[in-house]
Tab-separated table of C-alpha atoms and ligand atoms in Angstrom:
chain	number	residue	atom	x	y	z
A	1	MET	CA	38.287	35.404	-25.226
A	2	THR	CA	38.679	31.939	-25.446
A	3	LEU	CA	36.272	29.709	-25.603
A	4	ASP	CA	35.548	27.091	-22.676
A	5	SER	CA	36.113	23.797	-24.420
A	6	SER	CA	33.521	22.254	-22.577
A	7	ILE	CA	30.189	22.990	-24.178
A	8	ASP	CA	28.648	19.460	-24.583
A	9	PHE	CA	27.692	17.044	-21.646
A	10	PRO	CA	27.592	13.542	-23.150
A	11	LEU	CA	26.272	10.438	-21.553
A	12	SER	CA	27.114	7.192	-22.911
A	13	ALA	CA	24.564	4.628	-23.752
A	14	SER	CA	25.669	2.574	-20.772
A	15	GLN	CA	24.770	6.018	-18.696
A	16	MET	CA	20.728	6.446	-20.037
A	17	PRO	CA	18.741	6.007	-17.272
A	18	LYS	CA	16.965	2.457	-17.392
A	19	ARG	CA	13.795	3.741	-15.711
A	20	TRP	CA	11.212	5.530	-16.070
A	21	TYR	CA	9.984	7.983	-13.762
A	22	ASN	CA	6.412	7.968	-11.859
A	23	PHE	CA	5.571	11.447	-11.875
A	24	LEU	CA	2.135	11.286	-10.495
A	25	PRO	CA	2.719	10.623	-6.463
A	26	ASP	CA	4.610	14.470	-7.239
A	27	LEU	CA	1.384	16.177	-8.208
A	28	PRO	CA	-0.437	18.664	-6.152
A	29	ARG	CA	-3.782	16.737	-6.665
A	30	PRO	CA	-4.900	13.897	-8.433
A	31	LEU	CA	-5.568	13.764	-11.946
A	32	PRO	CA	-9.367	14.215	-12.269
A	33	PRO	CA	-10.601	11.116	-14.088
A	34	ALA	CA	-11.699	10.877	-17.635
A	35	ARG	CA	-15.237	10.159	-18.495
A	36	PHE	CA	-16.870	8.531	-21.622
A	37	GLU	CA	-20.319	10.110	-20.731
A	38	GLY	CA	-22.019	11.216	-24.103
A	39	GLY	CA	-19.380	9.734	-26.766
A	40	ILE	CA	-19.318	6.531	-28.727
A	41	GLY	CA	-16.646	5.032	-26.850
A	42	SER	CA	-16.017	3.484	-23.525
A	43	GLU	CA	-13.637	1.719	-21.372
A	44	GLU	CA	-14.393	-1.616	-23.322
A	45	ILE	CA	-13.014	-0.072	-26.586
A	46	MET	CA	-10.097	1.739	-25.067
A	47	ARG	CA	-8.951	-1.856	-23.559
A	48	ARG	CA	-9.465	-3.504	-27.485
A	49	ILE	CA	-7.517	-0.681	-29.066
A	50	ARG	CA	-4.681	0.171	-26.581
A	51	PRO	CA	-1.819	-2.325	-25.275
A	52	ALA	CA	-2.726	-3.445	-22.035
A	53	GLU	CA	0.683	-2.625	-20.842
A	54	LEU	CA	0.282	0.833	-21.989
A	55	LEU	CA	-2.778	1.342	-20.337
A	56	LEU	CA	-1.494	0.185	-17.300
A	57	GLN	CA	1.889	2.947	-17.736
A	58	ASN	CA	-1.336	4.901	-17.216
A	59	ASP	CA	-1.525	4.831	-13.675
A	60	PRO	CA	2.052	3.077	-12.579
A	61	GLN	CA	2.486	1.200	-9.436
A	62	GLY	CA	6.166	2.440	-7.680
A	63	GLU	CA	8.559	5.536	-8.214
A	64	TRP	CA	10.428	3.993	-11.604
A	65	VAL	CA	8.757	1.826	-14.354
A	66	ASP	CA	11.653	-0.688	-15.517
A	67	ILE	CA	12.292	-0.219	-19.837
A	68	PRO	CA	12.513	-3.717	-21.630
A	69	GLY	CA	15.816	-4.316	-22.850
A	70	PRO	CA	15.153	-4.392	-26.415
A	71	VAL	CA	13.743	-0.861	-26.090
A	72	ILE	CA	16.980	0.218	-24.235
A	73	ASP	CA	18.486	-1.181	-27.548
A	74	ARG	CA	16.413	0.556	-29.998
A	75	LEU	CA	16.368	3.779	-27.549
A	76	ILE	CA	20.383	4.101	-28.123
A	77	GLN	CA	20.228	3.209	-32.153
A	78	ILE	CA	17.708	6.215	-32.160
A	79	GLY	CA	20.104	8.387	-30.349
A	80	ARG	CA	19.599	8.036	-26.663
A	81	PRO	CA	20.902	9.431	-24.339
A	82	THR	CA	20.611	13.116	-26.575
A	83	PRO	CA	23.642	15.866	-26.187
A	84	LEU	CA	22.890	18.817	-23.825
A	85	ARG	CA	24.653	21.715	-25.172
A	86	ARG	CA	25.791	25.228	-23.726
A	87	ALA	CA	24.969	27.749	-26.305
A	88	ILE	CA	27.824	29.707	-25.737
A	89	ARG	CA	27.491	31.555	-28.789
A	90	LEU	CA	24.034	32.615	-28.172
A	91	GLU	CA	24.700	33.557	-24.673
A	92	ARG	CA	27.352	35.613	-26.037
A	93	HIS	CA	25.211	37.677	-29.012
A	94	LEU	CA	22.994	38.081	-26.170
A	95	GLN	CA	25.509	39.518	-23.871
A	96	THR	CA	23.666	38.122	-20.969
A	97	LYS	CA	25.048	36.270	-17.939
A	98	ALA	CA	22.713	33.790	-17.598
A	99	ARG	CA	23.682	30.101	-18.821
A	100	ILE	CA	21.742	28.601	-21.485
A	101	TYR	CA	21.797	24.756	-22.386
A	102	LEU	CA	19.927	23.067	-24.888
A	103	LYS	CA	18.735	19.555	-24.727
A	104	ARG	CA	18.731	18.716	-28.385
A	105	GLU	CA	16.280	15.991	-28.750
A	106	ASP	CA	16.818	17.213	-32.979
A	107	VAL	CA	19.526	14.891	-33.386
A	108	LEU	CA	16.854	11.420	-33.097
A	109	LEU	CA	16.947	9.662	-36.043
A	110	THR	CA	13.376	11.140	-37.102
A	111	GLY	CA	14.363	14.643	-36.121
A	112	SER	CA	11.603	14.508	-33.095
A	113	PHE	CA	11.492	13.629	-29.378
A	114	LYS	CA	8.669	11.662	-30.396
A	115	LEU	CA	10.407	8.707	-31.357
A	116	THR	CA	11.522	8.098	-27.759
A	117	THR	CA	7.878	6.877	-27.288
A	118	ALA	CA	7.026	5.412	-30.478
A	119	VAL	CA	9.980	2.986	-29.996
A	120	ALA	CA	8.332	1.731	-26.171
A	121	GLN	CA	4.798	1.916	-27.944
A	122	ALA	CA	6.180	-0.276	-30.732
A	123	TYR	CA	7.307	-2.598	-28.629
A	124	TYR	CA	4.490	-3.430	-26.477
A	125	CYS	CA	2.059	-3.764	-29.331
A	126	ARG	CA	4.647	-6.603	-30.766
A	127	GLN	CA	4.668	-7.688	-27.176
A	128	GLU	CA	1.010	-8.197	-27.458
A	129	GLY	CA	0.723	-10.032	-30.622
A	130	ARG	CA	-0.472	-6.987	-32.523
A	131	ARG	CA	0.295	-6.968	-36.199
A	132	ARG	CA	-0.674	-3.137	-37.154
A	133	VAL	CA	-0.429	0.452	-35.098
A	134	VAL	CA	-3.062	2.708	-36.440
A	135	SER	CA	-2.435	6.700	-35.525
A	136	GLU	CA	-3.150	10.415	-36.468
A	137	THR	CA	-0.686	12.831	-36.964
A	138	GLY	CA	-0.676	16.877	-37.099
A	139	ALA	CA	2.651	17.857	-38.908
A	140	GLY	CA	3.752	14.227	-38.995
A	141	GLN	CA	6.535	13.676	-36.758
A	142	TRP	CA	4.586	11.600	-34.967
A	143	GLY	CA	3.874	9.340	-38.267
A	144	VAL	CA	7.310	9.702	-39.096
A	145	SER	CA	8.725	8.096	-35.903
A	146	LEU	CA	5.569	5.953	-34.923
A	147	ALA	CA	6.456	4.333	-39.016
A	148	LEU	CA	9.898	4.070	-38.139
A	149	ALA	CA	9.131	2.334	-34.646
A	150	SER	CA	6.990	0.081	-36.714
A	151	GLN	CA	9.833	-0.848	-38.812
A	152	MET	CA	11.849	-1.825	-35.950
A	153	PHE	CA	9.354	-4.448	-34.444
A	154	GLY	CA	8.115	-5.711	-37.322
A	155	LEU	CA	4.673	-3.992	-37.395
A	156	GLU	CA	2.390	-2.562	-40.134
A	157	CYS	CA	1.478	1.118	-39.882
A	158	SER	CA	-1.826	2.992	-41.077
A	159	ILE	CA	-1.388	6.756	-40.763
A	160	PHE	CA	-4.392	9.579	-41.066
A	161	MET	CA	-3.189	13.488	-41.700
A	162	ALA	CA	-5.679	15.815	-41.936
A	163	ARG	CA	-6.013	16.219	-45.787
A	164	CYS	CA	-4.740	19.997	-45.596
A	165	SER	CA	-1.539	18.967	-44.087
A	166	LEU	CA	-1.064	16.490	-46.320
A	167	GLU	CA	-1.128	18.613	-48.970
A	168	GLN	CA	1.319	21.363	-47.341
A	169	LYS	CA	3.522	18.865	-46.134
A	170	PRO	CA	4.377	16.420	-48.976
A	171	TYR	CA	7.959	15.547	-47.431
A	172	ARG	CA	6.885	13.834	-44.244
A	173	GLN	CA	4.386	11.405	-46.582
A	174	ILE	CA	7.178	10.310	-48.615
A	175	TYR	CA	9.184	9.600	-45.598
A	176	MET	CA	6.473	7.568	-44.397
A	177	ARG	CA	6.074	5.665	-47.228
A	178	LEU	CA	10.093	4.815	-47.509
A	179	LEU	CA	9.068	3.281	-44.051
A	180	ASP	CA	6.094	1.018	-45.873
A	181	ALA	CA	3.453	3.306	-43.897
A	182	GLU	CA	-0.076	3.727	-45.365
A	183	VAL	CA	-0.613	7.265	-45.236
A	184	ALA	CA	-4.211	8.270	-45.805
A	185	PRO	CA	-6.226	12.000	-45.650
A	186	SER	CA	-8.605	12.634	-43.011
A	187	PRO	CA	-11.689	12.914	-43.394
A	188	SER	CA	-11.069	9.290	-45.021
A	189	ALA	CA	-13.466	7.588	-47.617
A	190	ALA	CA	-12.912	4.334	-45.522
A	191	THR	CA	-14.483	4.989	-42.566
A	192	ALA	CA	-18.044	5.876	-41.597
A	193	ILE	CA	-17.097	9.113	-39.748
A	194	GLY	CA	-14.903	10.273	-42.848
A	195	ARG	CA	-18.262	9.559	-44.863
A	196	LYS	CA	-20.263	11.497	-42.873
A	197	LEU	CA	-17.844	14.491	-42.527
A	198	LEU	CA	-17.308	14.450	-46.325
A	199	ALA	CA	-21.041	13.904	-47.061
A	200	GLU	CA	-21.378	17.424	-45.192
A	201	ASN	CA	-18.390	19.180	-46.627
A	202	PRO	CA	-16.541	17.118	-49.578
A	203	ASP	CA	-13.907	19.849	-49.325
A	204	HIS	CA	-13.797	19.172	-45.605
A	205	PRO	CA	-10.272	19.849	-44.536
A	206	GLY	CA	-9.837	17.653	-42.036
A	207	SER	CA	-8.005	18.023	-38.370
A	208	ILE	CA	-6.866	16.298	-35.866
A	209	GLY	CA	-9.616	15.442	-34.822
A	210	SER	CA	-11.199	13.803	-37.739
A	211	ALA	CA	-7.862	11.905	-38.144
A	212	ILE	CA	-8.368	10.755	-34.398
A	213	SER	CA	-11.693	9.335	-35.290
A	214	ASP	CA	-10.421	7.976	-38.800
A	215	ALA	CA	-7.576	6.210	-36.696
A	216	ILE	CA	-9.997	4.757	-33.814
A	217	GLU	CA	-12.771	3.454	-36.309
A	218	THR	CA	-9.814	1.622	-38.402
A	219	ALA	CA	-7.917	0.089	-35.417
A	220	LEU	CA	-11.560	-1.538	-34.207
A	221	GLU	CA	-12.274	-2.871	-37.590
A	222	ARG	CA	-8.421	-4.119	-38.657
A	223	ASP	CA	-7.789	-7.497	-37.038
A	224	GLY	CA	-4.886	-7.403	-34.424
A	225	ALA	CA	-4.781	-3.464	-34.869
A	226	ALA	CA	-3.818	-1.157	-32.013
A	227	TYR	CA	-4.466	2.304	-32.002
A	228	LEU	CA	-1.591	4.672	-30.404
A	229	SER	CA	-1.227	8.145	-29.469
A	230	GLY	CA	1.672	10.484	-29.722
A	231	SER	CA	0.791	13.008	-26.866
A	232	ASN	CA	-1.472	13.749	-24.251
A	233	ILE	CA	-1.570	10.793	-22.356
A	234	ASN	CA	0.157	9.911	-19.482
A	235	HIS	CA	2.075	6.979	-20.606
A	236	VAL	CA	3.225	9.379	-23.544
A	237	HIS	CA	4.810	11.419	-20.553
A	238	LEU	CA	6.148	8.524	-18.899
A	239	HIS	CA	8.130	7.274	-21.396
A	240	GLN	CA	9.402	11.209	-22.564
A	241	THR	CA	10.722	11.637	-18.598
A	242	LEU	CA	13.956	10.355	-20.240
A	243	LEU	CA	14.450	13.713	-21.295
A	244	GLY	CA	14.110	15.264	-18.020
A	245	LEU	CA	16.080	12.220	-16.336
A	246	GLU	CA	18.991	12.647	-19.120
A	247	THR	CA	18.908	16.154	-18.332
A	248	LYS	CA	19.537	16.220	-14.230
A	249	ALA	CA	22.731	13.642	-14.998
A	250	GLN	CA	23.919	15.935	-17.768
A	251	LEU	CA	23.745	19.057	-15.559
A	252	ALA	CA	25.409	17.874	-12.588
A	253	LEU	CA	28.132	16.663	-15.336
A	254	ALA	CA	27.978	20.390	-16.651
A	255	GLY	CA	28.913	21.381	-12.621
A	256	GLU	CA	25.264	23.043	-12.189
A	257	GLY	CA	23.110	22.168	-9.495
A	258	LEU	CA	19.216	22.406	-10.453
A	259	PRO	CA	17.833	24.441	-13.042
A	260	ASP	CA	16.430	27.992	-12.706
A	261	GLN	CA	14.397	27.527	-15.663
A	262	LEU	CA	13.113	24.659	-17.916
A	263	ILE	CA	11.260	25.958	-21.094
A	264	ALA	CA	9.651	23.958	-23.607
A	265	CYS	CA	7.093	24.566	-26.322
A	266	VAL	CA	3.836	23.093	-25.839
A	267	SER	CA	0.813	21.580	-27.706
A	268	GLY	CA	-0.154	18.252	-25.707
A	269	GLY	CA	2.500	18.680	-23.659
A	270	SER	CA	4.635	15.820	-23.606
A	271	ASN	CA	7.744	16.999	-24.713
A	272	LEU	CA	7.355	20.374	-21.835
A	273	CYS	CA	6.043	17.394	-19.326
A	274	GLY	CA	9.167	14.978	-20.357
A	275	LEU	CA	11.430	17.818	-19.303
A	276	MET	CA	9.799	18.881	-16.524
A	277	MET	CA	7.778	16.172	-14.580
A	278	PRO	CA	11.403	14.572	-12.908
A	279	PHE	CA	12.261	18.425	-11.561
A	280	LEU	CA	8.738	18.625	-9.812
A	281	LYS	CA	9.616	16.897	-6.930
A	282	ASP	CA	12.343	19.386	-6.357
A	283	TYR	CA	9.979	22.068	-6.907
A	284	ARG	CA	7.525	20.548	-4.379
A	285	ALA	CA	10.621	20.634	-1.769
A	286	GLY	CA	11.422	23.607	-1.973
A	287	ALA	CA	13.791	24.812	-5.372
A	288	PRO	CA	12.787	27.408	-7.328
A	289	ILE	CA	12.324	26.187	-10.650
A	290	ARG	CA	10.583	28.503	-13.168
A	291	PHE	CA	8.228	26.045	-15.538
A	292	LEU	CA	7.777	27.955	-18.570
A	293	GLY	CA	5.344	26.326	-21.593
A	294	ALA	CA	5.730	28.340	-25.251
A	295	GLU	CA	2.766	27.874	-27.015
A	296	SER	CA	1.291	29.156	-30.254
A	297	THR	CA	-0.730	32.145	-30.725
A	298	ALA	CA	-2.658	30.358	-33.398
A	299	ALA	CA	-3.795	27.677	-30.984
A	300	PRO	CA	-3.521	29.692	-27.103
A	301	ARG	CA	-4.854	27.156	-24.842
A	302	LEU	CA	-2.880	27.626	-21.544
A	303	THR	CA	-3.039	31.289	-22.247
A	304	LYS	CA	-6.760	32.342	-23.323
A	305	GLY	CA	-8.617	28.801	-23.127
A	306	GLU	CA	-11.324	27.349	-20.648
A	307	TYR	CA	-10.474	24.875	-17.990
A	308	GLU	CA	-13.219	22.396	-19.029
A	309	TYR	CA	-13.947	18.796	-19.942
A	310	CYS	CA	-13.743	17.828	-23.460
A	311	ARG	CA	-12.533	15.295	-25.841
A	312	SER	CA	-10.148	15.176	-28.599
A	313	ASP	CA	-11.620	13.304	-31.404
A	314	LEU	CA	-15.015	14.513	-33.390
A	315	ALA	CA	-16.605	11.236	-33.286
A	316	GLY	CA	-16.706	10.595	-29.553
A	317	TYR	CA	-14.821	7.550	-29.250
A	318	THR	CA	-12.078	9.375	-26.748
A	319	PRO	CA	-13.283	9.772	-23.245
A	320	GLU	CA	-13.992	13.884	-22.678
A	321	VAL	CA	-10.574	14.667	-20.045
A	322	LEU	CA	-10.548	18.119	-18.001
A	323	SER	CA	-8.252	20.368	-20.117
A	324	TYR	CA	-7.427	23.517	-21.492
A	325	SER	CA	-9.083	23.772	-24.619
A	326	MET	CA	-10.100	25.940	-27.285
A	327	GLY	CA	-12.943	23.791	-27.774
A	328	ARG	CA	-13.676	20.977	-29.640
A	329	GLY	CA	-15.022	22.724	-33.146
A	330	PHE	CA	-11.557	25.094	-33.078
A	331	ILE	CA	-10.507	25.537	-36.512
A	332	PRO	CA	-6.876	27.374	-35.890
A	333	GLN	CA	-5.466	29.778	-38.310
A	334	PRO	CA	-3.609	27.924	-41.395
A	335	VAL	CA	0.213	28.878	-39.737
A	336	HIS	CA	3.354	26.490	-40.498
A	337	ILE	CA	3.330	25.148	-37.134
A	338	GLY	CA	1.515	22.070	-37.559
A	339	GLY	CA	2.899	20.379	-34.361
A	340	LEU	CA	1.220	23.119	-32.152
A	341	ARG	CA	-2.090	23.322	-33.355
A	342	GLN	CA	-3.959	20.842	-31.622
A	343	HIS	CA	-7.425	22.160	-29.267
A	344	ASN	CA	-6.727	20.968	-26.092
A	345	SER	CA	-3.365	19.824	-23.823
A	346	SER	CA	-3.313	16.843	-21.889
A	347	PRO	CA	-4.699	16.612	-18.443
A	348	LEU	CA	-1.437	16.665	-17.192
A	349	VAL	CA	0.003	19.649	-18.501
A	350	SER	CA	-3.753	21.273	-17.617
A	351	LEU	CA	-3.476	20.685	-14.003
A	352	LEU	CA	0.044	22.199	-13.843
A	353	ARG	CA	-1.321	25.194	-15.134
A	354	ARG	CA	-4.102	24.919	-13.276
A	355	GLU	CA	-2.258	24.765	-10.173
A	356	GLY	CA	0.147	27.700	-10.760
A	357	LEU	CA	3.198	25.295	-11.272
A	358	LEU	CA	3.248	26.173	-15.003
A	359	GLU	CA	3.753	29.625	-16.397
A	360	ALA	CA	2.371	29.896	-20.264
A	361	GLU	CA	2.975	32.792	-22.953
A	362	ALA	CA	2.241	32.326	-26.387
A	363	TYR	CA	4.250	33.733	-29.542
A	364	ASP	CA	3.328	34.426	-32.915
A	365	GLU	CA	5.072	32.324	-35.795
A	366	THR	CA	7.006	35.675	-36.896
A	367	GLU	CA	8.530	35.843	-33.528
A	368	ALA	CA	9.262	32.087	-33.051
A	369	PHE	CA	10.642	32.074	-37.077
A	370	LYS	CA	12.717	35.180	-36.139
A	371	ALA	CA	14.024	33.582	-32.643
A	372	GLY	CA	14.448	30.012	-34.487
A	373	HIS	CA	16.922	32.008	-37.347
A	374	LEU	CA	18.982	33.345	-34.265
A	375	LEU	CA	19.834	29.884	-33.257
A	376	LEU	CA	20.810	28.859	-36.699
A	377	ARG	CA	22.914	31.704	-37.327
A	378	THR	CA	24.836	31.621	-33.658
A	379	GLU	CA	25.038	27.902	-32.915
A	380	GLY	CA	24.201	26.615	-36.556
A	381	LEU	CA	21.375	24.674	-35.493
A	382	LEU	CA	18.248	24.519	-37.395
A	383	ILE	CA	15.225	23.646	-35.007
A	384	ALA	CA	11.847	22.601	-35.444
A	385	PRO	CA	9.392	25.294	-35.523
A	386	GLU	CA	7.685	24.453	-32.669
A	387	SER	CA	11.013	24.038	-30.557
A	388	ALA	CA	11.769	27.959	-31.790
A	389	HIS	CA	8.691	28.632	-29.628
A	390	ALA	CA	10.444	27.438	-26.435
A	391	VAL	CA	13.643	29.592	-28.119
A	392	ALA	CA	11.598	32.966	-28.050
A	393	ALA	CA	10.311	32.361	-24.567
A	394	ALA	CA	14.037	31.787	-23.506
A	395	LEU	CA	15.020	35.179	-24.806
A	396	ARG	CA	12.201	36.881	-23.357
A	397	SER	CA	13.410	35.248	-19.862
A	398	VAL	CA	16.762	36.516	-20.673
A	399	GLU	CA	15.961	40.231	-21.154
A	400	MET	CA	13.942	39.612	-18.119
A	401	ALA	CA	17.067	38.467	-16.197
A	402	ARG	CA	19.009	41.463	-17.291
A	403	GLU	CA	16.447	43.956	-16.013
A	404	GLN	CA	16.724	42.158	-12.613
A	405	GLY	CA	20.394	41.697	-12.930
A	406	ALA	CA	19.862	37.905	-12.297
A	407	GLU	CA	22.189	35.263	-13.924
A	408	PRO	CA	19.717	32.405	-13.972
A	409	VAL	CA	20.815	28.600	-15.643
A	410	ILE	CA	18.341	28.417	-18.575
A	411	VAL	CA	17.630	24.502	-19.793
A	412	ILE	CA	15.282	25.065	-23.616
A	413	LEU	CA	13.891	22.029	-24.585
A	414	VAL	CA	14.651	21.635	-28.602
A	415	SER	CA	12.213	19.035	-29.285
A	416	GLY	CA	12.664	18.627	-33.325
A	417	TYR	CA	15.330	19.292	-36.264
A	418	GLY	CA	13.386	22.037	-39.080
A	419	GLY	CA	14.969	20.509	-42.183
A	420	LEU	CA	11.640	19.754	-43.362
A	421	ASP	CA	9.588	23.055	-42.140
A	422	LEU	CA	11.607	25.465	-44.128
A	423	GLU	CA	9.180	27.201	-45.958
A	424	GLY	CA	8.142	28.462	-42.838
A	425	HIS	CA	10.675	30.775	-43.043
A	426	LYS	CA	10.261	31.904	-46.135
A	427	ALA	CA	8.634	35.556	-44.767
A	428	THR	CA	11.954	35.802	-42.791
A	429	LEU	CA	14.056	35.719	-45.865
A	430	LEU	CA	11.795	38.324	-47.796
A	431	ARG	CA	11.632	40.759	-44.965
A	432	GLU	CA	15.517	40.870	-45.051
A	433	ALA	CA	15.295	41.084	-48.834
A	434	ALA	CA	12.988	44.097	-48.320
A	435	PRO	CA	14.501	47.786	-48.488
B	501	PLP	C1	4.702	17.384	-31.516
B	501	PLP	C2	5.701	17.936	-31.344
B	501	PLP	C3	5.950	19.368	-30.668
B	501	PLP	C4	4.270	19.587	-30.173
B	501	PLP	O1	3.841	18.148	-29.057
B	501	PLP	P1	4.265	18.011	-27.083
B	501	PLP	O2	2.890	17.181	-27.043
B	501	PLP	O3	3.689	19.688	-26.892
B	501	PLP	O4	5.279	18.272	-26.705
B	501	PLP	C5	6.795	20.026	-30.351
B	501	PLP	N1	7.241	19.895	-31.032
B	501	PLP	C6	7.923	18.744	-32.094
B	501	PLP	C7	9.027	18.905	-32.856
B	501	PLP	C8	6.781	17.973	-32.052
B	501	PLP	O5	7.186	16.985	-33.327
C-alpha cells in the first residue's frame, strides 16, 4: 500500500486568520456573571491590574475582533498557522477507517499553545504603557510563554510557581530565567499572603491558588505592573479561537467537511475552547459534532466535580465564578501532568458541560502516557503529557467507532510538546523492561 502523499494541510502566513471569533452569541445561554462577595478583590482592583483592552475582550462587541498588526507579525514568528497533519500511520496501526487529524500546537516556539495568548496579552500591556507583567504558572508552559512574549514587547516579567512544581520541574525554570523572567516560589516570603501561609506551614508546598494570590498582590504593589492569566478567562479563550479557525480552513483543504469529533485535553479549558468554539455555531445549526474533553483523574472536575461558585486564588482577590470545581482547598495527587491539575475549569467550559454540549472523560496517568508513547512510535511525535490525555480519549473513541461500524473524522488537539516532561515516561519504560 502506498501512502497518500498529502498528509499535511498547511496554511501560509498570509492565510492566517486576521480576526478572533467572538463565540459568546453562540452559547445556549449567557455566562453567569462573576461576583466579588466575600473576598478581598473587587472590580476596581481588576481594572487596576488587567489591561483595559483585555477586560473589554471578555465581552466583545460584534462577531469578530481584529488582531492588531504587531500581534499578527509575532504570531507568524512563533509558528502560526500551525500544521494540521493526518495521522495516517496511527490510523494504520489501529487498523481503523476513522480519519484522524492532529492539530499541532507542539510546534510553536515555546512548545505550547499558550504562546498565542501570551503574545496578544503582552502586546496590550505594552500599548497601555505597562512595564511589567506578573503571573503564576503550573507546570511552567504559561510562564515560559509569557517570558518570551515579554521579551518581544520589552516588558519585565515575574512568575510565581508552586514550590513543589519548581522543585519537580527545574528545566522550565531555567528556560524562564534565560528569557530574563524573575521566577519565585509560592508561597513567597515577599508577599503578605505568602508570609501568612508560611507561618501556618513552613513546608507549604504551594499551589496554583497560592501562586495566583502572590502574583496579584505583587502586581498591585509594583508600579506599572499588570496581572495576566494563561487560561480560564474569556479573553484567553477568544485569542485561542485561532486554533479552531485554522483547523476549519485546513479541514476544507483536506477535502473534509465539518469534523465528526473534536477532542482536546482540559484543565482551565483554553485549548479545548480555542479549538471548539468556532464550531459551536455549526453544531447549533444541526451539524452532529461530538465535542469531547479529556481530563485527568487527578483532578476530575468535569466528571466528578460540583457546579458551584468558587474562586481561583487562596487570598480571595479573584471573583467567584460558576464552574465545575473540586473545591478551593483541593490538593491534587502529585502526578506528572502539571498542566491538568487546577481545581476548577473556566465558566465557559463549565457551561458547555452543564448544557450537555461537551462530553468529558477522565484518564489516569498510565493510560495517558501509554497513548502518548503510541503516538511517538507511530507518528514520531513526542507530545506533552496533557495532550496525551486527548490521544487516550481518541483511542477509546476509535474503538467505539469500530464497534458501531462508523468512520468518523476526528481532530485531536496536540496542545504541546513533551521534550521537557520526559521523566513522566519512566514508569512506561520500567513496565516494558519488566520480564
Ligand atoms: C496549560 C496546558 C494545558 C491545559 O490548559 P487549558 O487551559 O485547559 O487548555 C494543556 N496542555 C498544555 C501543553 C498546556 O500547557
